[in-house]
Each structure stands twice: as C-alpha cells, then as structure tokens.
Short mmCIF file of C-alpha atoms and ligand atoms in Angstrom, two decimals:
data_model
loop_
_atom_site.label_atom_id
_atom_site.label_comp_id
_atom_site.label_asym_id
_atom_site.label_seq_id
_atom_site.Cartn_x
_atom_site.Cartn_y
_atom_site.Cartn_z
CA UNK A 1308 -8.59 -41.33 11.78
CA UNK A 1309 -7.11 -38.04 12.05
CA UNK A 1310 -9.42 -35.23 14.18
CA UNK A 1311 -8.97 -33.08 10.84
CA UNK A 1312 -10.65 -35.97 8.72
CA UNK A 1313 -13.36 -36.70 11.21
CA UNK A 1314 -14.10 -33.28 11.67
CA UNK A 1315 -14.18 -32.96 7.97
CA UNK A 1316 -16.51 -36.07 7.53
CA UNK A 1317 -18.63 -34.29 10.37
CA UNK A 1318 -19.20 -31.28 8.01
CA UNK A 1319 -19.67 -33.88 4.83
CA UNK A 1320 -22.55 -35.43 6.71
CA UNK A 1321 -24.53 -32.47 8.13
CA UNK A 1322 -24.45 -30.87 4.42
CA UNK A 1323 -25.39 -34.52 2.89
CA UNK A 1324 -28.52 -34.09 5.58
CA UNK A 1325 -29.42 -30.95 3.63
CA UNK A 1326 -28.97 -31.83 0.03
CA UNK A 1327 -27.51 -34.36 -2.23
CA UNK A 1328 -26.75 -32.33 -4.83
CA UNK A 1329 -23.46 -33.70 -6.78
CA UNK A 1330 -21.29 -30.43 -8.26
CA UNK A 1331 -18.73 -30.83 -10.87
CA UNK A 1332 -17.59 -27.42 -10.10
CA UNK A 1333 -16.67 -25.52 -7.03
CA UNK A 1334 -15.98 -22.05 -6.63
CA UNK A 1335 -14.21 -19.99 -3.88
CA UNK A 1336 -15.69 -16.13 -4.21
CA UNK A 1337 -13.65 -13.26 -3.34
CA UNK A 1338 -14.44 -9.62 -2.40
CA UNK A 1339 -16.82 -7.86 -4.88
CA UNK A 1340 -17.62 -11.27 -6.51
CA UNK A 1341 -20.01 -12.44 -3.53
CA UNK A 1342 -23.25 -11.32 -5.35
CA UNK A 1343 -21.82 -14.07 -8.07
CA UNK A 1344 -23.76 -16.64 -6.43
CA UNK A 1345 -27.21 -14.88 -6.19
CA UNK A 1346 -27.29 -14.68 -9.87
CA UNK A 1347 -26.61 -18.43 -10.71
CA UNK A 1348 -29.93 -20.96 -10.76
CA UNK A 1349 -30.01 -21.82 -7.17
CA UNK A 1350 -30.99 -25.26 -6.06
CA UNK A 1351 -30.08 -25.21 -2.31
CA UNK A 1352 -28.23 -23.14 -0.03
CA UNK A 1353 -26.60 -24.17 3.30
CA UNK A 1354 -25.52 -21.54 5.93
CA UNK A 1355 -21.97 -22.14 7.66
CA UNK A 1356 -23.59 -21.91 10.77
CA UNK A 1357 -25.98 -24.88 10.05
CA UNK A 1358 -22.78 -27.04 9.91
CA UNK A 1359 -21.29 -28.63 12.66
CA UNK A 1360 -17.47 -27.51 13.89
CA UNK A 1361 -17.64 -24.90 10.34
CA UNK A 1362 -15.48 -22.06 10.39
CA UNK A 1363 -17.77 -18.86 10.07
CA UNK A 1364 -16.22 -16.08 8.24
CA UNK A 1365 -16.25 -12.67 10.26
CA UNK A 1366 -15.40 -10.23 7.68
CA UNK A 1367 -17.69 -7.50 6.97
CA UNK A 1368 -19.33 -7.70 3.30
CA UNK A 1369 -18.65 -11.61 3.23
CA UNK A 1370 -21.59 -13.99 3.54
CA UNK A 1371 -21.26 -17.08 4.75
CA UNK A 1372 -22.93 -20.15 3.18
CA UNK A 1373 -22.41 -22.68 0.22
CA UNK A 1374 -25.06 -21.95 -3.03
CA UNK A 1375 -25.59 -25.37 -5.16
CA UNK A 1376 -27.27 -24.54 -8.14
CA UNK A 1377 -26.47 -24.27 -12.09
CA UNK A 1378 -24.25 -21.72 -14.05
CA UNK A 1379 -25.50 -22.75 -17.29
CA UNK A 1380 -26.49 -26.09 -16.46
CA UNK A 1381 -23.17 -27.22 -14.74
CA UNK A 1382 -23.85 -27.89 -11.46
CA UNK A 1383 -21.88 -25.90 -9.04
CA UNK A 1384 -20.89 -25.61 -5.29
CA UNK A 1385 -20.00 -21.61 -4.54
CA UNK A 1386 -18.40 -20.85 -1.16
CA UNK A 1387 -19.52 -17.47 -0.89
CA UNK A 1388 -17.66 -15.83 1.50
CA UNK A 1389 -14.44 -17.63 2.50
CA UNK A 1390 -12.64 -18.40 5.55
CA UNK A 1391 -9.12 -16.30 5.90
CA UNK A 1392 -6.21 -17.38 8.43
CA UNK A 1393 -5.86 -13.53 9.56
CA UNK A 1394 -9.47 -14.46 11.40
CA UNK A 1395 -7.60 -16.87 13.68
CA UNK A 1396 -8.64 -20.21 12.37
CA UNK A 1397 -5.81 -22.86 12.32
CA UNK A 1398 -4.96 -23.40 8.71
CA UNK A 1399 -6.58 -27.31 8.66
CA UNK A 1400 -9.71 -24.94 9.25
CA UNK A 1401 -9.03 -22.48 6.49
CA UNK A 1402 -8.59 -25.07 3.94
CA UNK A 1403 -11.75 -27.64 5.48
CA UNK A 1404 -14.11 -25.67 2.59
CA UNK A 1405 -12.11 -26.37 -0.36
CA UNK A 1406 -11.49 -29.79 0.95
CA UNK A 1407 -15.40 -30.45 1.91
CA UNK A 1408 -16.33 -29.52 -1.94
CA UNK A 1409 -14.10 -31.77 -3.03
CA UNK A 1410 -15.83 -34.52 -1.18
CA UNK A 1411 -19.12 -33.43 -1.96
CA UNK A 1412 -17.64 -34.38 -5.67
CA UNK A 1413 -16.23 -31.37 -7.16
CA UNK A 1414 -13.52 -32.28 -10.01
CA UNK A 1415 -12.20 -28.89 -10.60
CA UNK A 1416 -11.78 -25.99 -8.48
CA UNK A 1417 -12.04 -22.49 -9.59
CA UNK A 1418 -10.51 -19.41 -6.71
CA UNK A 1419 -10.95 -16.06 -7.31
CA UNK A 1420 -9.71 -13.45 -5.00
CA UNK A 1421 -8.76 -9.72 -4.75
CA UNK A 1422 -5.41 -8.86 -4.89
CA UNK A 1423 -2.61 -6.22 -4.58
CA UNK A 1424 -0.24 -5.59 -8.12
CA UNK A 1425 3.70 -6.48 -7.44
CA UNK A 1426 4.60 -6.63 -10.92
CA UNK A 1427 4.65 -2.65 -11.99
CA UNK A 1428 3.26 -2.94 -15.20
CA UNK A 1429 -0.09 -4.20 -13.74
CA UNK A 1430 -3.24 -1.43 -12.63
CA UNK A 1431 -5.57 -1.53 -10.70
CA UNK A 1432 -8.84 -3.21 -12.29
CA UNK A 1433 -6.39 -5.90 -14.43
CA UNK A 1434 -7.42 -9.57 -13.96
CA UNK A 1435 -4.34 -12.09 -13.60
CA UNK A 1436 -4.53 -15.61 -14.40
CA UNK A 1437 -2.39 -17.35 -11.59
CA UNK A 1438 -0.10 -19.75 -13.11
CA UNK A 1439 1.81 -20.41 -9.89
CA UNK A 1440 2.08 -19.35 -6.17
CA UNK A 1441 4.34 -18.94 -3.14
CA UNK A 1442 3.41 -20.08 0.40
CA UNK A 1443 6.63 -19.79 1.97
CA UNK A 1444 5.04 -16.62 4.09
CA UNK A 1445 2.03 -19.06 5.51
CA UNK A 1446 2.04 -21.92 7.62
CA UNK A 1447 1.39 -25.10 4.83
CA UNK A 1448 -2.27 -26.28 5.00
CA UNK A 1449 -0.50 -30.15 5.21
CA UNK A 1450 1.07 -29.82 8.11
CA UNK A 1451 -0.02 -32.57 10.91
CA UNK A 1452 -0.53 -35.94 10.50
CA UNK A 1453 -0.94 -36.68 6.42
CA UNK A 1454 -4.84 -37.12 5.65
CA UNK A 1455 -3.95 -40.39 3.94
CA UNK A 1456 -7.61 -40.69 2.87
CA UNK A 1457 -7.31 -37.74 0.53
CA UNK A 1458 -3.51 -37.74 -0.54
CA UNK A 1459 -0.17 -38.25 -0.18
CA UNK A 1460 2.16 -37.21 2.33
CA UNK A 1461 4.90 -35.04 -0.03
CA UNK A 1462 2.73 -33.82 -2.53
CA UNK A 1463 3.98 -32.56 -5.91
CA UNK A 1464 3.55 -29.12 -6.54
CA UNK A 1465 5.14 -28.29 -9.64
CA UNK A 1466 1.45 -27.89 -11.44
CA UNK A 1467 -0.84 -26.49 -8.76
CA UNK A 1468 -3.02 -24.39 -11.41
CA UNK A 1469 -4.02 -27.20 -14.03
CA UNK A 1470 -2.49 -26.14 -17.34
CA UNK A 1471 -5.58 -27.48 -19.26
CA UNK A 1472 -7.68 -25.10 -17.08
CA UNK A 1473 -5.20 -22.38 -17.70
CA UNK A 1474 -5.65 -22.46 -21.54
CA UNK A 1475 -9.30 -22.30 -20.97
CA UNK A 1476 -9.08 -19.23 -19.44
CA UNK A 1477 -7.22 -17.73 -21.60
CA UNK A 1478 -9.14 -18.36 -24.62
CA UNK A 1479 -12.57 -17.53 -22.92
CA UNK A 1480 -10.59 -14.22 -21.47
CA UNK A 1481 -9.89 -13.57 -25.34
CA UNK A 1482 -13.21 -14.12 -26.98
CA UNK A 1483 -14.82 -12.01 -24.43
CA UNK A 1484 -12.20 -9.30 -24.94
CA UNK A 1485 -11.57 -9.09 -21.39
CA UNK A 1486 -7.89 -8.59 -21.00
CA UNK A 1487 -5.64 -11.10 -19.01
CA UNK A 1488 -2.66 -10.81 -16.96
CA UNK A 1489 -0.62 -14.18 -15.89
CA UNK A 1490 1.33 -14.26 -12.91
CA UNK A 1491 2.44 -15.49 -9.28
CA UNK A 1492 0.55 -15.18 -6.51
CA UNK A 1493 2.07 -14.56 -2.84
CA UNK A 1494 0.17 -15.39 0.01
CA UNK A 1495 1.00 -13.77 3.16
CA UNK A 1496 -0.81 -13.98 6.40
CA UNK A 1497 -2.63 -9.97 6.83
CA UNK A 1498 -4.46 -8.63 8.26
CA UNK A 1499 -2.16 -5.94 7.71
CA UNK A 1500 -1.33 -5.04 4.24
CA UNK A 1501 2.31 -5.47 3.36
CA UNK A 1502 5.17 -3.17 4.18
CA UNK A 1503 7.43 -1.79 0.74
CA UNK A 1504 9.62 -3.66 2.07
CA UNK A 1505 7.94 -7.11 2.25
CA UNK A 1506 6.44 -6.14 -1.56
CA UNK A 1507 10.09 -5.73 -2.55
CA UNK A 1508 10.59 -9.05 -1.06
CA UNK A 1509 7.43 -10.58 -2.86
CA UNK A 1510 8.90 -9.32 -6.21
CA UNK A 1511 12.34 -10.71 -5.46
CA UNK A 1512 11.02 -13.97 -4.76
CA UNK A 1513 9.27 -13.38 -8.36
CA UNK A 1514 5.76 -12.76 -7.39
CA UNK A 1515 3.29 -10.81 -9.46
CA UNK A 1516 0.27 -10.29 -7.03
CA UNK A 1517 0.23 -10.40 -3.36
CA UNK A 1518 -3.24 -11.42 -1.29
CA UNK A 1519 -3.99 -13.05 1.97
CA UNK A 1520 -6.23 -16.11 0.39
CA UNK A 1521 -6.10 -18.87 -1.76
CA UNK A 1522 -2.93 -20.16 -2.38
CA UNK A 1523 -3.61 -22.57 0.58
CA UNK A 1524 -6.88 -23.67 -0.57
CA UNK A 1525 -5.04 -24.20 -3.70
CA UNK A 1526 -2.30 -26.20 -2.27
CA UNK A 1527 -4.97 -28.64 -0.16
CA UNK A 1528 -7.67 -29.35 -2.68
CA UNK A 1529 -4.30 -29.85 -5.39
CA UNK A 1530 -3.26 -32.67 -2.58
CA UNK A 1531 -6.23 -34.53 -3.02
CA UNK A 1532 -6.09 -34.05 -6.86
CA UNK A 1533 -8.63 -31.65 -7.42
CA UNK A 1534 -8.16 -29.55 -10.75
CA UNK A 1535 -7.20 -25.77 -9.83
CA UNK A 1536 -7.40 -22.81 -11.24
CA UNK A 1537 -7.54 -18.96 -10.04
CA UNK A 1538 -7.73 -15.52 -11.35
CA UNK A 1539 -7.06 -12.33 -9.20
CA UNK A 1540 -8.62 -9.01 -9.48
CA UNK A 1541 -5.75 -6.27 -9.33
CA UNK A 1542 -7.48 -3.69 -6.75
CA UNK A 1543 -4.46 -1.78 -6.42
CA UNK A 1544 -1.14 -1.86 -6.36
CA UNK A 1545 0.81 -3.12 -3.59
CA UNK A 1546 2.19 -0.99 -0.66
CA UNK A 1547 5.31 1.27 -2.05
CA UNK A 1548 4.15 1.08 -5.66
CA UNK A 1549 1.58 3.99 -5.73
CA UNK A 1550 1.85 7.10 -3.35
CA UNK A 1551 -1.74 6.17 -2.07
CA UNK A 1552 -2.13 4.38 1.24
CA UNK A 1553 -4.17 1.01 1.41
CA UNK A 1554 -7.66 0.72 2.74
CA UNK A 1555 -10.35 -2.14 2.17
CA UNK A 1556 -12.30 0.70 0.94
CA UNK A 1557 -10.21 0.58 -2.15
CA UNK A 1558 -10.10 -2.75 -2.62
CA UNK A 1559 -13.56 -3.20 -2.70
CA UNK A 1560 -14.36 -0.22 -4.66
CA UNK A 1561 -12.22 -1.50 -7.51
CA UNK A 1562 -13.56 -4.86 -7.35
CA UNK A 1563 -16.98 -3.39 -7.67
CA UNK A 1564 -15.97 -1.78 -10.53
CA UNK A 1565 -15.40 -4.51 -12.90
CA UNK A 1566 -17.71 -6.93 -10.80
CA UNK A 1567 -19.83 -7.44 -13.78
CA UNK A 1568 -16.51 -8.33 -16.55
CA UNK A 1569 -15.22 -10.33 -13.72
CA UNK A 1570 -18.79 -12.48 -13.36
CA UNK A 1571 -19.17 -12.66 -17.23
CA UNK A 1572 -15.12 -14.48 -17.61
CA UNK A 1573 -16.15 -17.06 -14.29
CA UNK A 1574 -19.34 -17.88 -16.21
CA UNK A 1575 -17.44 -18.75 -19.24
CA UNK A 1576 -15.05 -20.64 -17.44
CA UNK A 1577 -17.41 -23.08 -15.99
CA UNK A 1578 -19.24 -23.46 -19.31
CA UNK A 1579 -16.03 -24.34 -20.67
CA UNK A 1580 -13.65 -25.73 -18.52
N1 LIG B 1659 -2.09 -6.80 -0.04
C1 LIG B 1659 -2.73 -7.90 0.55
N2 LIG B 1659 -3.60 -8.81 0.28
C2 LIG B 1659 -4.84 -7.84 -0.73
C3 LIG B 1659 -4.15 -6.95 -1.26
C4 LIG B 1659 -2.95 -6.31 -0.79
O1 LIG B 1659 -2.14 -5.16 -1.37
N3 LIG B 1659 -5.37 -5.77 -1.90
C5 LIG B 1659 -6.32 -6.74 -1.95
N4 LIG B 1659 -5.81 -7.92 -1.06
#
C-alpha cells in the first residue's frame, strides 16, 4: 500500500470514529462562500485538527472543518476551508480532502472558487461554470505511485466536468435568473497574483479564468470516478485586464457581494443534481 493511500485510510478512520454519516454530494467552498456550511442542517462537524495527518488550512478567513448535514434533504459533506498548494503542502495532501470525501461515500463533487477573469467579456461578480481546466502550471496530484485502489495509472481527462451535471447547473441558474458564464479554468500555483504576461499566456492557452485551487481537486476526484462540477466566482479581472492593482481584499469584497446569489445557486444545484 502506498504511503499516500495509507494516510488517506488513517484520515478515513479518524472521521469514521466521529461519524458514520453517508454523504451523497461533497462540496468544497471557496472564498466568500465559507459560511454556506453554517446555514445548512448540520448533523456533525469534524475539525481538520481532529483528523490525524490532515493538512490544516492557514489562510485568514478560511475555517478548517468538515460539515456533515443536509441541504434540502440531500446528505452532503462540506469542506469548509480548503487546502492550497501555495501553503506548502505536497500536491497529494492538497487533494487528500477531495479523495477522503469520495471514500466517505460522496458520488459527486461540487467545487467553488474565487477566480480572476481572463476572458475580457467577463466582469467582476460574474459566475462561470467550469467546462474544462488547464493544470499545466501546477504539478499533477497524480504524480507518484498510482493509487490502484482509487483509479487507473493513465486516466482519461476528456470530460472532467460531468456533462450532465453541467446541463443541470445551467438549467438551475436559468430558473433562478442568475447569469452564468462558461469557460476554462487555469490553475497556477500562487500565492502571488499573476503578471500581465502570464495572463496573456493563460488566454493564449485557452483559459477564461485563473485561480490557485480547484483543478487539482477535480483531477484527483475524476481519477477515482467521482462526478465533478465547478463554479467560479469572477472576483476581479486578472492582471493587465484592468487598471487596478490586485489584492485579496477586492477578491473578498466581490465574493461577499454576490455570496447570497452564489449560495442560492449551490443549494439549487445540490437538490437537482
Ligand atoms: N488570480 C489568481 N487567483 C485568483 C484571482 C486572480 O486574479 N482572483 C481570485 N483568485
């Protein structure tokens, strides 16, 4: 058994000592959405610090716990506060929570994040359904001995973001009257925001949005057969696309401004998916 899989099994055991809750859907909450987990019907919480070997999030404003509960009668597990590669963890630790939620029983994973708009037609406050991603700028979370227990050595990545889930997201956004962009998310390492030249590179690559999370989690979850979907909140235009300098406060402010709509959309998606 590989050490990564052993660690995963250890974490699973820690969580199972606290709860036998069986989630159907897993959610990872990005900036501004963190308090969504406080508003659901909570059955059990597990602090990351209670889980042996679990990477603990260090970003200010990010909580660190799993919330088990119900969204409109659908059993969910929510990762309240994610782990980022820029915090210094190995990529296998960054995706450990996504894998763990899969082992806890989640068949679907809904990913959310804050992202910079690379597509010039986007504006801050837009939502973008992720149709595909680019992970060229980060190490693959699948590097190392393959976890045969989870998936194959050379997994297909031609449909990471499940088409059926995507069409449900579109339908639910339309029903709620929430505008929805679509596009490709490029993950870079951070923690620095990109340079204008890097953003031009991302655009040339085919990206519509850029961020520091999500795609690695999507890849690891897809590897183990979880159906994945994702939505970015475009919190700012990426470097070089506006005259403004980038700072975390702007990201947080935009995310907070549209949080109510974002939460509505997430609840609708959980119920319909
Ligand atoms: N770049 C990278 N990550 C981000 C950005 C950005 O412009 N905005 C929010 N997260």
